[in-house]
Amino acid sequence: MNKVKVGIVGLGRQGIDQARNIAFRIPNAELMAVNSIIKEEVQEVQQNWGIPYGYTDYNEMLANEELDAIVIISPSPEHCWQIEAALDAGFHVFSEKPLGVSMEECKIAERAVERNEDKVFMLGFMRRYDPSYAYAKQRIQEGSIGKPILVRATSIDPESTIEGAIRFAATSGGLFLDMTVHDIDLARWFLESDVKSLYATGGCYLHEEFEQYGDGDNVAALMHFENGTMAMFHSGRNAPHGYHVETEIVGTHGTLRIGSVPQENQVMIFDNHGARQECVNGFQERFEEAYRLELQEFIDCILEERKPDVSVYDGTKSTEVAYAATESFRENKLMTFKKEVSQSNE
Ligand SMILES: NC(=O)c1ccc[n+]([C@@H]2O[C@H](COP(=O)([O-])OP(=O)(O)OC[C@H]3O[C@@H](n4cnc5c(N)ncnc54)[C@H](O)[C@@H]3O)[C@@H](O)[C@H]2O)c1
């Protein structure tokens, strides 16, 4: 196989960008099929880009034997059944985060991955592929900050996209599952441990529309990890200045900070507002390169017959933690995780 032939499901906000990456920016991939329940989206992409196959029915796309891989960028509640169906039909699968919106769904996806272990499965935690986060991980592995003991993470969508966030709230799974889940995955990755206990809080401080979904427009959580390390999270929907993603990893001998000012470029503006820098306005802009690199990694894994760094279990773990944080926020209680008991007699 020289090129991986890909079918994509979902051509919305995120799907159209990833379809473009597969079609034009990943040399060893070919976008052969597109699927959305919205017929006009399918027709438009097919006509504009000359894509041979278009479907409004997902299962019909899975019957196409010319395809090698399925990329899933549909709404979060669709992920797990689509993952299972695609793996069982013999395809390699990439799925957007979160893995699922319930633990039962995540376990279904886990079992599908386990019974199709000859297939590549990758979950879209793209921040791990962002050059700055990848560099931070490399510095930690080289020991340059000593032992990492604390991750402090802030992720806030811009106020300018609030209407979309409110529309999306019914299917997002809530702020912890939709947004903090990226930070939870990064904290597990940097601290090399799993969450032992957590407490979360938050509320609707500016946009009460989120309340009907049991969601907040700003939430925070404090977590304790099995290896004794810590993490602090703040996620929100209303940054006035742009898309603010900032991560700090504090070690015993130093600190790494990524993205303190979400600057758009290197230009400093000195004018009657003071001295300032313009900021990026959305995830598409901030993580453009990471989205391409994660899909490139998925395609390379298929061609080189190896497994990616982000596994289905990372998806289950981060979903479990995000769920517990949501419960803690809603019910004002401390959550603790039981360590999984090994089945062996060791
Ligand atoms: N990694 C990230 O940073 C990031 C950023 C944005 C979105 N996402 C994730 O991507 C996913 C999609 O988000 P979005 O903002 O693009 O959503 P969206 O609502 O804009 O688009 C969803 C698309 O899926 C299609 N669709 C819905 N149900 C379908 C079905 N059963 N079969 C086939 N097509 C179906 C819709 O027609 C639409 O084309 C979500 O899971 C979201 O969490 C991840």
mmCIF file of C-alpha atoms and ligand atoms in Angstrom:
data_model
loop_
_atom_site.group_PDB
_atom_site.id
_atom_site.type_symbol
_atom_site.label_atom_id
_atom_site.label_comp_id
_atom_site.label_asym_id
_atom_site.label_seq_id
_atom_site.Cartn_x
_atom_site.Cartn_y
_atom_site.Cartn_z
ATOM 1 C CA MET A 1 0.000 0.000 0.000
ATOM 2 C CA ASN A 2 1.599 3.330 -1.106
ATOM 3 C CA LYS A 3 -1.291 5.527 -0.123
ATOM 4 C CA VAL A 4 -3.921 4.973 2.551
ATOM 5 C CA LYS A 5 -7.424 5.373 1.108
ATOM 6 C CA VAL A 6 -9.552 7.222 3.642
ATOM 7 C CA GLY A 7 -13.277 7.750 4.198
ATOM 8 C CA ILE A 8 -14.317 10.531 6.594
ATOM 9 C CA VAL A 9 -17.534 10.862 8.592
ATOM 10 C CA GLY A 10 -18.526 14.379 9.654
ATOM 11 C CA LEU A 11 -18.018 17.491 7.537
ATOM 12 C CA GLY A 12 -18.869 20.143 10.135
ATOM 13 C CA ARG A 13 -16.679 22.672 11.934
ATOM 14 C CA GLN A 14 -13.793 20.267 12.562
ATOM 15 C CA GLY A 15 -14.494 17.612 9.916
ATOM 16 C CA ILE A 16 -14.119 19.916 6.933
ATOM 17 C CA ASP A 17 -10.651 21.024 8.079
ATOM 18 C CA GLN A 18 -9.490 17.451 8.644
ATOM 19 C CA ALA A 19 -10.989 16.404 5.276
ATOM 20 C CA ARG A 20 -8.901 19.188 3.701
ATOM 21 C CA ASN A 21 -5.786 17.935 5.498
ATOM 22 C CA ILE A 22 -6.315 14.390 4.223
ATOM 23 C CA ALA A 23 -7.103 15.542 0.678
ATOM 24 C CA PHE A 24 -4.315 18.088 0.249
ATOM 25 C CA ARG A 25 -1.723 18.091 3.057
ATOM 26 C CA ILE A 26 -0.904 14.444 3.765
ATOM 27 C CA PRO A 27 1.003 13.034 0.786
ATOM 28 C CA ASN A 28 0.572 9.344 1.662
ATOM 29 C CA ALA A 29 -3.214 9.589 2.160
ATOM 30 C CA GLU A 30 -6.026 9.866 -0.336
ATOM 31 C CA LEU A 31 -9.507 11.138 0.532
ATOM 32 C CA MET A 32 -11.739 8.669 -1.338
ATOM 33 C CA ALA A 33 -15.092 9.009 0.455
ATOM 34 C CA VAL A 34 -17.034 11.570 2.491
ATOM 35 C CA ASN A 35 -20.065 10.994 4.727
ATOM 36 C CA SER A 36 -22.431 13.362 6.486
ATOM 37 C CA ILE A 37 -26.129 13.178 7.262
ATOM 38 C CA ILE A 38 -26.347 16.569 5.499
ATOM 39 C CA LYS A 39 -26.543 15.808 1.774
ATOM 40 C CA GLU A 40 -25.478 19.318 0.681
ATOM 41 C CA GLU A 41 -22.202 19.040 2.660
ATOM 42 C CA VAL A 42 -21.387 15.765 0.907
ATOM 43 C CA GLN A 43 -22.210 17.104 -2.546
ATOM 44 C CA GLU A 44 -20.258 20.317 -2.051
ATOM 45 C CA VAL A 45 -17.057 18.540 -1.000
ATOM 46 C CA GLN A 46 -17.386 15.933 -3.735
ATOM 47 C CA GLN A 47 -17.899 18.537 -6.439
ATOM 48 C CA ASN A 48 -15.299 21.042 -5.259
ATOM 49 C CA TRP A 49 -12.532 18.529 -4.552
ATOM 50 C CA GLY A 50 -13.410 15.698 -6.985
ATOM 51 C CA ILE A 51 -13.957 13.056 -4.270
ATOM 52 C CA PRO A 52 -15.174 9.785 -5.900
ATOM 53 C CA TYR A 53 -17.598 8.535 -3.229
ATOM 54 C CA GLY A 54 -20.190 10.400 -1.149
ATOM 55 C CA TYR A 55 -22.645 8.976 1.388
ATOM 56 C CA THR A 56 -25.390 10.176 3.696
ATOM 57 C CA ASP A 57 -25.499 6.722 5.339
ATOM 58 C CA TYR A 58 -22.441 5.740 7.406
ATOM 59 C CA ASN A 59 -22.992 1.983 7.017
ATOM 60 C CA GLU A 60 -23.049 2.349 3.237
ATOM 61 C CA MET A 61 -19.589 3.928 3.390
ATOM 62 C CA LEU A 62 -18.357 0.956 5.451
ATOM 63 C CA ALA A 63 -19.429 -1.367 2.603
ATOM 64 C CA ASN A 64 -16.893 0.316 0.275
ATOM 65 C CA GLU A 65 -14.092 -2.255 -0.034
ATOM 66 C CA GLU A 66 -11.710 0.204 -1.699
ATOM 67 C CA LEU A 67 -11.217 2.055 1.602
ATOM 68 C CA ASP A 68 -8.459 1.262 4.134
ATOM 69 C CA ALA A 69 -9.262 3.675 6.957
ATOM 70 C CA ILE A 70 -12.133 5.634 8.490
ATOM 71 C CA VAL A 71 -11.692 9.039 10.144
ATOM 72 C CA ILE A 72 -14.539 9.868 12.571
ATOM 73 C CA ILE A 73 -15.302 13.564 13.167
ATOM 74 C CA SER A 74 -19.002 13.291 13.900
ATOM 75 C CA PRO A 75 -20.662 14.621 17.117
ATOM 76 C CA SER A 76 -19.299 13.028 20.299
ATOM 77 C CA PRO A 77 -22.318 10.724 21.006
ATOM 78 C CA GLU A 78 -21.784 9.056 17.590
ATOM 79 C CA HIS A 79 -18.094 8.172 18.098
ATOM 80 C CA CYS A 80 -18.235 4.812 19.880
ATOM 81 C CA TRP A 81 -20.781 2.994 17.733
ATOM 82 C CA GLN A 82 -19.041 4.296 14.617
ATOM 83 C CA ILE A 83 -15.636 3.160 15.968
ATOM 84 C CA GLU A 84 -16.994 -0.330 16.675
ATOM 85 C CA ALA A 85 -18.724 -0.643 13.295
ATOM 86 C CA ALA A 86 -15.646 0.520 11.344
ATOM 87 C CA LEU A 87 -13.171 -1.719 13.211
ATOM 88 C CA ASP A 88 -15.438 -4.763 12.897
ATOM 89 C CA ALA A 89 -15.809 -4.031 9.170
ATOM 90 C CA GLY A 90 -11.994 -4.309 8.852
ATOM 91 C CA PHE A 91 -10.862 -0.662 8.766
ATOM 92 C CA HIS A 92 -8.154 1.253 10.609
ATOM 93 C CA VAL A 93 -9.843 3.984 12.650
ATOM 94 C CA PHE A 94 -9.058 7.509 13.812
ATOM 95 C CA SER A 95 -11.649 9.144 16.089
ATOM 96 C CA GLU A 96 -11.929 12.672 17.373
ATOM 97 C CA LYS A 97 -11.978 13.213 21.131
ATOM 98 C CA PRO A 98 -13.751 12.557 23.417
ATOM 99 C CA LEU A 99 -13.818 8.796 22.987
ATOM 100 C CA GLY A 100 -17.447 8.657 24.119
ATOM 101 C CA VAL A 101 -19.991 10.453 26.254
ATOM 102 C CA SER A 102 -20.564 7.588 28.683
ATOM 103 C CA MET A 103 -18.324 4.969 30.262
ATOM 104 C CA GLU A 104 -20.482 2.168 28.804
ATOM 105 C CA GLU A 105 -19.831 3.515 25.299
ATOM 106 C CA CYS A 106 -16.092 3.788 25.970
ATOM 107 C CA LYS A 107 -15.970 0.137 27.061
ATOM 108 C CA ILE A 108 -17.697 -0.878 23.809
ATOM 109 C CA ALA A 109 -14.971 0.955 21.868
ATOM 110 C CA GLU A 110 -12.256 -0.638 24.044
ATOM 111 C CA ARG A 111 -13.553 -4.140 23.340
ATOM 112 C CA ALA A 112 -13.758 -3.413 19.595
ATOM 113 C CA VAL A 113 -10.126 -2.259 19.597
ATOM 114 C CA GLU A 114 -9.080 -5.355 21.564
ATOM 115 C CA ARG A 115 -10.768 -7.830 19.187
ATOM 116 C CA ASN A 116 -9.269 -6.018 16.145
ATOM 117 C CA GLU A 117 -5.719 -5.714 17.398
ATOM 118 C CA ASP A 118 -4.250 -5.978 13.879
ATOM 119 C CA LYS A 119 -5.893 -2.623 13.119
ATOM 120 C CA VAL A 120 -4.572 0.821 14.012
ATOM 121 C CA PHE A 121 -6.841 2.802 16.331
ATOM 122 C CA MET A 122 -5.964 6.365 17.272
ATOM 123 C CA LEU A 123 -7.781 8.965 19.352
ATOM 124 C CA GLY A 124 -7.521 12.660 18.462
ATOM 125 C CA PHE A 125 -5.701 14.176 21.419
ATOM 126 C CA MET A 126 -3.923 16.487 18.998
ATOM 127 C CA ARG A 127 -2.165 18.615 21.618
ATOM 128 C CA ARG A 128 0.370 15.808 22.083
ATOM 129 C CA TYR A 129 1.371 16.421 18.425
ATOM 130 C CA ASP A 130 1.625 20.216 18.727
ATOM 131 C CA PRO A 131 5.349 21.031 18.304
ATOM 132 C CA SER A 132 5.490 23.044 21.579
ATOM 133 C CA TYR A 133 3.827 20.325 23.696
ATOM 134 C CA ALA A 134 5.955 17.629 22.032
ATOM 135 C CA TYR A 135 9.082 19.692 22.822
ATOM 136 C CA ALA A 136 7.983 20.135 26.456
ATOM 137 C CA LYS A 137 7.534 16.368 26.767
ATOM 138 C CA GLN A 138 11.003 15.826 25.294
ATOM 139 C CA ARG A 139 12.540 18.300 27.803
ATOM 140 C CA ILE A 140 10.811 16.495 30.680
ATOM 141 C CA GLN A 141 12.075 13.123 29.442
ATOM 142 C CA GLU A 142 15.593 14.589 29.272
ATOM 143 C CA GLY A 143 15.215 15.565 32.943
ATOM 144 C CA SER A 144 15.557 19.309 32.424
ATOM 145 C CA ILE A 145 12.965 20.272 35.101
ATOM 146 C CA GLY A 146 13.609 17.358 37.433
ATOM 147 C CA LYS A 147 10.545 15.386 38.491
ATOM 148 C CA PRO A 148 7.278 16.968 37.274
ATOM 149 C CA ILE A 149 5.035 17.534 40.312
ATOM 150 C CA LEU A 150 2.258 19.880 39.136
ATOM 151 C CA VAL A 151 0.382 20.604 35.906
ATOM 152 C CA ARG A 152 -1.582 23.859 35.799
ATOM 153 C CA ALA A 153 -3.804 24.143 32.743
ATOM 154 C CA THR A 154 -6.105 26.844 31.391
ATOM 155 C CA SER A 155 -8.314 26.353 28.318
ATOM 156 C CA ILE A 156 -10.800 29.085 27.431
ATOM 157 C CA ASP A 157 -12.755 29.463 24.199
ATOM 158 C CA PRO A 158 -13.136 33.008 22.901
ATOM 159 C CA GLU A 159 -16.278 34.963 23.736
ATOM 160 C CA SER A 160 -16.550 35.638 19.982
ATOM 161 C CA THR A 161 -17.582 31.978 19.410
ATOM 162 C CA ILE A 162 -20.090 31.821 22.287
ATOM 163 C CA GLU A 163 -23.153 31.326 20.045
ATOM 164 C CA GLY A 164 -21.636 28.161 18.547
ATOM 165 C CA ALA A 165 -20.663 26.892 22.008
ATOM 166 C CA ILE A 166 -24.241 27.323 23.259
ATOM 167 C CA ARG A 167 -25.635 25.544 20.169
ATOM 168 C CA PHE A 168 -23.100 22.733 20.662
ATOM 169 C CA ALA A 169 -23.823 22.408 24.426
ATOM 170 C CA ALA A 170 -26.579 19.793 24.038
ATOM 171 C CA THR A 171 -24.183 17.240 22.486
ATOM 172 C CA SER A 172 -20.787 18.386 23.855
ATOM 173 C CA GLY A 173 -20.990 16.302 27.056
ATOM 174 C CA GLY A 174 -20.237 19.445 29.117
ATOM 175 C CA LEU A 175 -17.199 21.664 29.580
ATOM 176 C CA PHE A 176 -15.099 19.039 31.405
ATOM 177 C CA LEU A 177 -15.672 16.400 28.725
ATOM 178 C CA ASP A 178 -15.495 18.771 25.786
ATOM 179 C CA MET A 179 -12.587 21.001 26.785
ATOM 180 C CA THR A 180 -10.845 19.990 30.045
ATOM 181 C CA VAL A 181 -10.498 16.462 28.624
ATOM 182 C CA HIS A 182 -7.525 17.742 26.558
ATOM 183 C CA ASP A 183 -5.854 19.058 29.717
ATOM 184 C CA ILE A 184 -6.624 15.859 31.630
ATOM 185 C CA ASP A 185 -4.915 13.860 28.877
ATOM 186 C CA LEU A 186 -1.900 16.207 28.920
ATOM 187 C CA ALA A 187 -1.624 15.997 32.720
ATOM 188 C CA ARG A 188 -1.684 12.164 32.591
ATOM 189 C CA TRP A 189 0.950 12.307 29.826
ATOM 190 C CA PHE A 190 3.281 14.765 31.552
ATOM 191 C CA LEU A 191 2.889 13.353 35.073
ATOM 192 C CA GLU A 192 2.903 9.711 33.896
ATOM 193 C CA SER A 193 0.213 8.742 36.355
ATOM 194 C CA ASP A 194 -3.541 8.420 36.776
ATOM 195 C CA VAL A 195 -5.912 10.523 38.838
ATOM 196 C CA LYS A 196 -6.582 9.238 42.345
ATOM 197 C CA SER A 197 -9.008 11.897 43.615
ATOM 198 C CA LEU A 198 -10.499 15.196 42.497
ATOM 199 C CA TYR A 199 -12.746 18.052 43.461
ATOM 200 C CA ALA A 200 -14.412 20.328 40.909
ATOM 201 C CA THR A 201 -16.465 23.478 41.012
ATOM 202 C CA GLY A 202 -17.760 26.158 38.651
ATOM 203 C CA GLY A 203 -20.885 27.908 37.444
ATOM 204 C CA CYS A 204 -22.602 30.044 34.824
ATOM 205 C CA TYR A 205 -21.157 33.494 35.467
ATOM 206 C CA LEU A 206 -21.974 35.195 32.163
ATOM 207 C CA HIS A 207 -24.015 32.761 30.022
ATOM 208 C CA GLU A 208 -26.824 31.076 31.955
ATOM 209 C CA GLU A 209 -27.853 29.156 28.783
ATOM 210 C CA PHE A 210 -25.399 26.402 29.783
ATOM 211 C CA GLU A 211 -27.289 25.760 33.028
ATOM 212 C CA GLN A 212 -30.118 23.792 31.324
ATOM 213 C CA TYR A 213 -27.468 21.177 30.332
ATOM 214 C CA GLY A 214 -26.036 20.968 33.869
ATOM 215 C CA ASP A 215 -22.986 22.757 32.448
ATOM 216 C CA GLY A 216 -21.034 25.874 33.397
ATOM 217 C CA ASP A 217 -19.384 28.641 31.393
ATOM 218 C CA ASN A 218 -16.375 28.437 33.723
ATOM 219 C CA VAL A 219 -15.268 25.373 35.698
ATOM 220 C CA ALA A 220 -12.224 24.457 37.768
ATOM 221 C CA ALA A 221 -10.808 21.276 39.271
ATOM 222 C CA LEU A 222 -8.023 20.184 41.570
ATOM 223 C CA MET A 223 -6.691 16.634 41.154
ATOM 224 C CA HIS A 224 -4.355 14.366 43.077
ATOM 225 C CA PHE A 225 -2.506 11.633 41.142
ATOM 226 C CA GLU A 226 -1.571 8.092 42.164
ATOM 227 C CA ASN A 227 2.151 8.963 42.155
ATOM 228 C CA GLY A 228 1.564 11.878 44.557
ATOM 229 C CA THR A 229 1.631 14.641 41.912
ATOM 230 C CA MET A 230 -1.064 17.316 41.358
ATOM 231 C CA ALA A 231 -2.997 19.166 38.668
ATOM 232 C CA MET A 232 -5.139 22.328 38.596
ATOM 233 C CA PHE A 233 -7.514 23.051 35.744
ATOM 234 C CA HIS A 234 -9.588 26.042 34.649
ATOM 235 C CA SER A 235 -11.776 25.804 31.537
ATOM 236 C CA GLY A 236 -14.131 28.421 30.188
ATOM 237 C CA ARG A 237 -16.144 29.740 27.258
ATOM 238 C CA ASN A 238 -15.675 33.486 27.387
ATOM 239 C CA ALA A 239 -12.108 34.762 27.005
ATOM 240 C CA PRO A 240 -12.509 38.323 25.701
ATOM 241 C CA HIS A 241 -9.036 38.409 24.079
ATOM 242 C CA GLY A 242 -9.063 35.176 22.026
ATOM 243 C CA TYR A 243 -8.538 31.405 22.362
ATOM 244 C CA HIS A 244 -6.516 30.964 25.535
ATOM 245 C CA VAL A 245 -4.747 27.652 26.044
ATOM 246 C CA GLU A 246 -1.949 27.775 28.588
ATOM 247 C CA THR A 247 -0.165 24.903 30.294
ATOM 248 C CA GLU A 248 2.487 24.973 32.991
ATOM 249 C CA ILE A 249 4.446 21.971 34.163
ATOM 250 C CA VAL A 250 6.216 22.564 37.467
ATOM 251 C CA GLY A 251 9.105 20.249 38.266
ATOM 252 C CA THR A 252 11.404 19.846 41.247
ATOM 253 C CA HIS A 253 14.154 21.721 39.337
ATOM 254 C CA GLY A 254 12.342 23.988 36.909
ATOM 255 C CA THR A 255 9.122 24.950 35.157
ATOM 256 C CA LEU A 256 7.936 24.790 31.553
ATOM 257 C CA ARG A 257 5.153 27.085 30.385
ATOM 258 C CA ILE A 258 3.404 26.764 27.032
ATOM 259 C CA GLY A 259 1.282 29.519 25.531
ATOM 260 C CA SER A 260 1.095 32.128 28.347
ATOM 261 C CA VAL A 261 -0.028 34.761 25.847
ATOM 262 C CA PRO A 262 -1.920 33.118 22.964
ATOM 263 C CA GLN A 263 -0.152 35.425 20.526
ATOM 264 C CA GLU A 264 -1.080 35.381 16.864
ATOM 265 C CA ASN A 265 2.367 36.457 15.680
ATOM 266 C CA GLN A 266 5.529 38.240 16.845
ATOM 267 C CA VAL A 267 4.174 41.759 16.282
ATOM 268 C CA MET A 268 3.919 44.070 19.292
ATOM 269 C CA ILE A 269 1.490 46.956 18.760
ATOM 270 C CA PHE A 270 2.195 50.255 20.538
ATOM 271 C CA ASP A 271 -0.768 52.612 20.150
ATOM 272 C CA ASN A 272 -3.343 54.576 22.134
ATOM 273 C CA HIS A 273 -4.518 51.298 23.800
ATOM 274 C CA GLY A 274 -1.031 50.706 25.201
ATOM 275 C CA ALA A 275 1.498 48.024 24.235
ATOM 276 C CA ARG A 276 -0.163 44.763 23.165
ATOM 277 C CA GLN A 277 -0.106 41.639 21.051
ATOM 278 C CA GLU A 278 -2.999 40.239 19.014
ATOM 279 C CA CYS A 279 -4.224 36.745 19.959
ATOM 280 C CA VAL A 280 -5.347 33.638 18.083
ATOM 281 C CA ASN A 281 -9.113 33.363 17.812
ATOM 282 C CA GLY A 282 -9.861 29.677 17.826
ATOM 283 C CA PHE A 283 -8.647 26.093 18.090
ATOM 284 C CA GLN A 284 -8.349 25.851 14.292
ATOM 285 C CA GLU A 285 -5.746 28.613 14.248
ATOM 286 C CA ARG A 286 -3.822 27.609 17.403
ATOM 287 C CA PHE A 287 -3.620 23.891 16.633
ATOM 288 C CA GLU A 288 -3.629 23.909 12.814
ATOM 289 C CA GLU A 289 -0.264 22.157 12.645
ATOM 290 C CA ALA A 290 -1.141 19.683 15.424
ATOM 291 C CA TYR A 291 -4.308 18.568 13.593
ATOM 292 C CA ARG A 292 -2.292 17.833 10.451
ATOM 293 C CA LEU A 293 0.516 16.113 12.374
ATOM 294 C CA GLU A 294 -1.844 13.810 14.330
ATOM 295 C CA LEU A 295 -3.455 12.594 11.093
ATOM 296 C CA GLN A 296 -0.028 12.217 9.485
ATOM 297 C CA GLU A 297 0.950 10.012 12.452
ATOM 298 C CA PHE A 298 -2.222 7.904 12.014
ATOM 299 C CA ILE A 299 -1.434 7.337 8.319
ATOM 300 C CA ASP A 300 2.263 6.586 9.029
ATOM 301 C CA CYS A 301 1.261 4.054 11.722
ATOM 302 C CA ILE A 302 -0.892 2.198 9.169
ATOM 303 C CA LEU A 303 1.877 2.151 6.557
ATOM 304 C CA GLU A 304 4.623 1.253 9.043
ATOM 305 C CA GLU A 305 2.464 -1.259 10.939
ATOM 306 C CA ARG A 306 2.953 0.320 14.374
ATOM 307 C CA LYS A 307 0.650 1.677 17.081
ATOM 308 C CA PRO A 308 0.248 5.403 17.918
ATOM 309 C CA ASP A 309 1.080 6.949 21.280
ATOM 310 C CA VAL A 310 -2.568 7.794 22.069
ATOM 311 C CA SER A 311 -4.558 4.641 22.783
ATOM 312 C CA VAL A 312 -8.196 3.805 23.365
ATOM 313 C CA TYR A 313 -7.359 3.472 27.079
ATOM 314 C CA ASP A 314 -6.209 7.118 27.155
ATOM 315 C CA GLY A 315 -9.674 7.902 25.809
ATOM 316 C CA THR A 316 -11.446 5.863 28.492
ATOM 317 C CA LYS A 317 -9.307 7.225 31.349
ATOM 318 C CA SER A 318 -9.708 10.864 30.375
ATOM 319 C CA THR A 319 -13.458 10.395 29.845
ATOM 320 C CA GLU A 320 -13.770 8.743 33.262
ATOM 321 C CA VAL A 321 -11.943 11.646 34.924
ATOM 322 C CA ALA A 322 -13.957 14.259 33.002
ATOM 323 C CA TYR A 323 -17.161 12.510 34.086
ATOM 324 C CA ALA A 324 -16.101 12.420 37.706
ATOM 325 C CA ALA A 325 -15.225 16.129 37.506
ATOM 326 C CA THR A 326 -18.680 16.874 36.066
ATOM 327 C CA GLU A 327 -20.308 14.921 38.903
ATOM 328 C CA SER A 328 -18.157 16.645 41.506
ATOM 329 C CA PHE A 329 -19.077 20.061 40.046
ATOM 330 C CA ARG A 330 -22.799 19.249 39.948
ATOM 331 C CA GLU A 331 -23.022 17.585 43.347
ATOM 332 C CA ASN A 332 -20.271 19.376 45.241
ATOM 333 C CA LYS A 333 -18.402 16.269 46.350
ATOM 334 C CA LEU A 334 -14.920 14.840 46.444
ATOM 335 C CA MET A 335 -14.426 11.950 43.994
ATOM 336 C CA THR A 336 -11.945 9.127 44.475
ATOM 337 C CA PHE A 337 -10.922 6.419 42.018
ATOM 338 C CA LYS A 338 -10.304 2.850 43.038
ATOM 339 C CA LYS A 339 -7.095 1.425 41.623
ATOM 340 C CA GLU A 340 -7.919 -1.306 39.110
ATOM 341 C CA VAL A 341 -7.366 -4.685 40.750
ATOM 342 C CA SER A 342 -5.201 -6.985 38.646
ATOM 343 C CA GLN A 343 -6.798 -10.299 37.669
ATOM 344 C CA SER A 344 -3.494 -12.176 37.913
ATOM 345 C CA ASN A 345 -2.189 -13.982 41.001
ATOM 346 C CA GLU A 346 1.159 -12.155 40.982
HETATM 347 N N1 LIG B 1 -9.670 18.066 18.864
HETATM 348 C C1 LIG B 1 -10.257 19.236 18.909
HETATM 349 O O1 LIG B 1 -9.668 20.219 19.303
HETATM 350 C C2 LIG B 1 -11.669 19.366 18.414
HETATM 351 C C3 LIG B 1 -12.132 20.608 17.961
HETATM 352 C C4 LIG B 1 -13.457 20.667 17.519
HETATM 353 C C5 LIG B 1 -14.284 19.554 17.531
HETATM 354 N N2 LIG B 1 -13.788 18.372 17.991
HETATM 355 C C6 LIG B 1 -14.633 17.173 18.033
HETATM 356 O O2 LIG B 1 -15.033 16.877 16.709
HETATM 357 C C7 LIG B 1 -16.352 16.335 16.723
HETATM 358 C C8 LIG B 1 -17.222 17.109 15.734
HETATM 359 O O3 LIG B 1 -17.320 18.443 16.170
HETATM 360 P P1 LIG B 1 -17.806 19.595 15.168
HETATM 361 O O4 LIG B 1 -17.624 20.857 15.912
HETATM 362 O O5 LIG B 1 -17.140 19.449 13.834
HETATM 363 O O6 LIG B 1 -19.366 19.238 15.020
HETATM 364 P P2 LIG B 1 -20.395 19.753 13.923
HETATM 365 O O7 LIG B 1 -21.741 19.648 14.536
HETATM 366 O O8 LIG B 1 -19.955 21.066 13.365
HETATM 367 O O9 LIG B 1 -20.292 18.681 12.727
HETATM 368 C C9 LIG B 1 -20.762 17.369 12.837
HETATM 369 C C10 LIG B 1 -20.783 16.711 11.467
HETATM 370 O O10 LIG B 1 -21.152 15.337 11.613
HETATM 371 C C11 LIG B 1 -22.281 15.037 10.760
HETATM 372 N N3 LIG B 1 -23.043 13.976 11.393
HETATM 373 C C12 LIG B 1 -23.787 14.037 12.534
HETATM 374 N N4 LIG B 1 -24.315 12.823 12.834
HETATM 375 C C13 LIG B 1 -23.882 11.975 11.861
HETATM 376 C C14 LIG B 1 -24.101 10.595 11.594
HETATM 377 N N5 LIG B 1 -24.817 9.828 12.406
HETATM 378 N N6 LIG B 1 -23.530 10.063 10.483
HETATM 379 C C15 LIG B 1 -22.809 10.818 9.637
HETATM 380 N N7 LIG B 1 -22.559 12.151 9.831
HETATM 381 C C16 LIG B 1 -23.103 12.706 10.933
HETATM 382 C C17 LIG B 1 -22.999 16.373 10.625
HETATM 383 O O11 LIG B 1 -23.831 16.366 9.498
HETATM 384 C C18 LIG B 1 -21.798 17.326 10.491
HETATM 385 O O12 LIG B 1 -21.277 17.248 9.180
HETATM 386 C C19 LIG B 1 -16.849 16.412 18.172
HETATM 387 O O13 LIG B 1 -16.694 15.140 18.765
HETATM 388 C C20 LIG B 1 -15.895 17.398 18.836
HETATM 389 O O14 LIG B 1 -15.678 17.111 20.209
HETATM 390 C C21 LIG B 1 -12.504 18.262 18.419
#
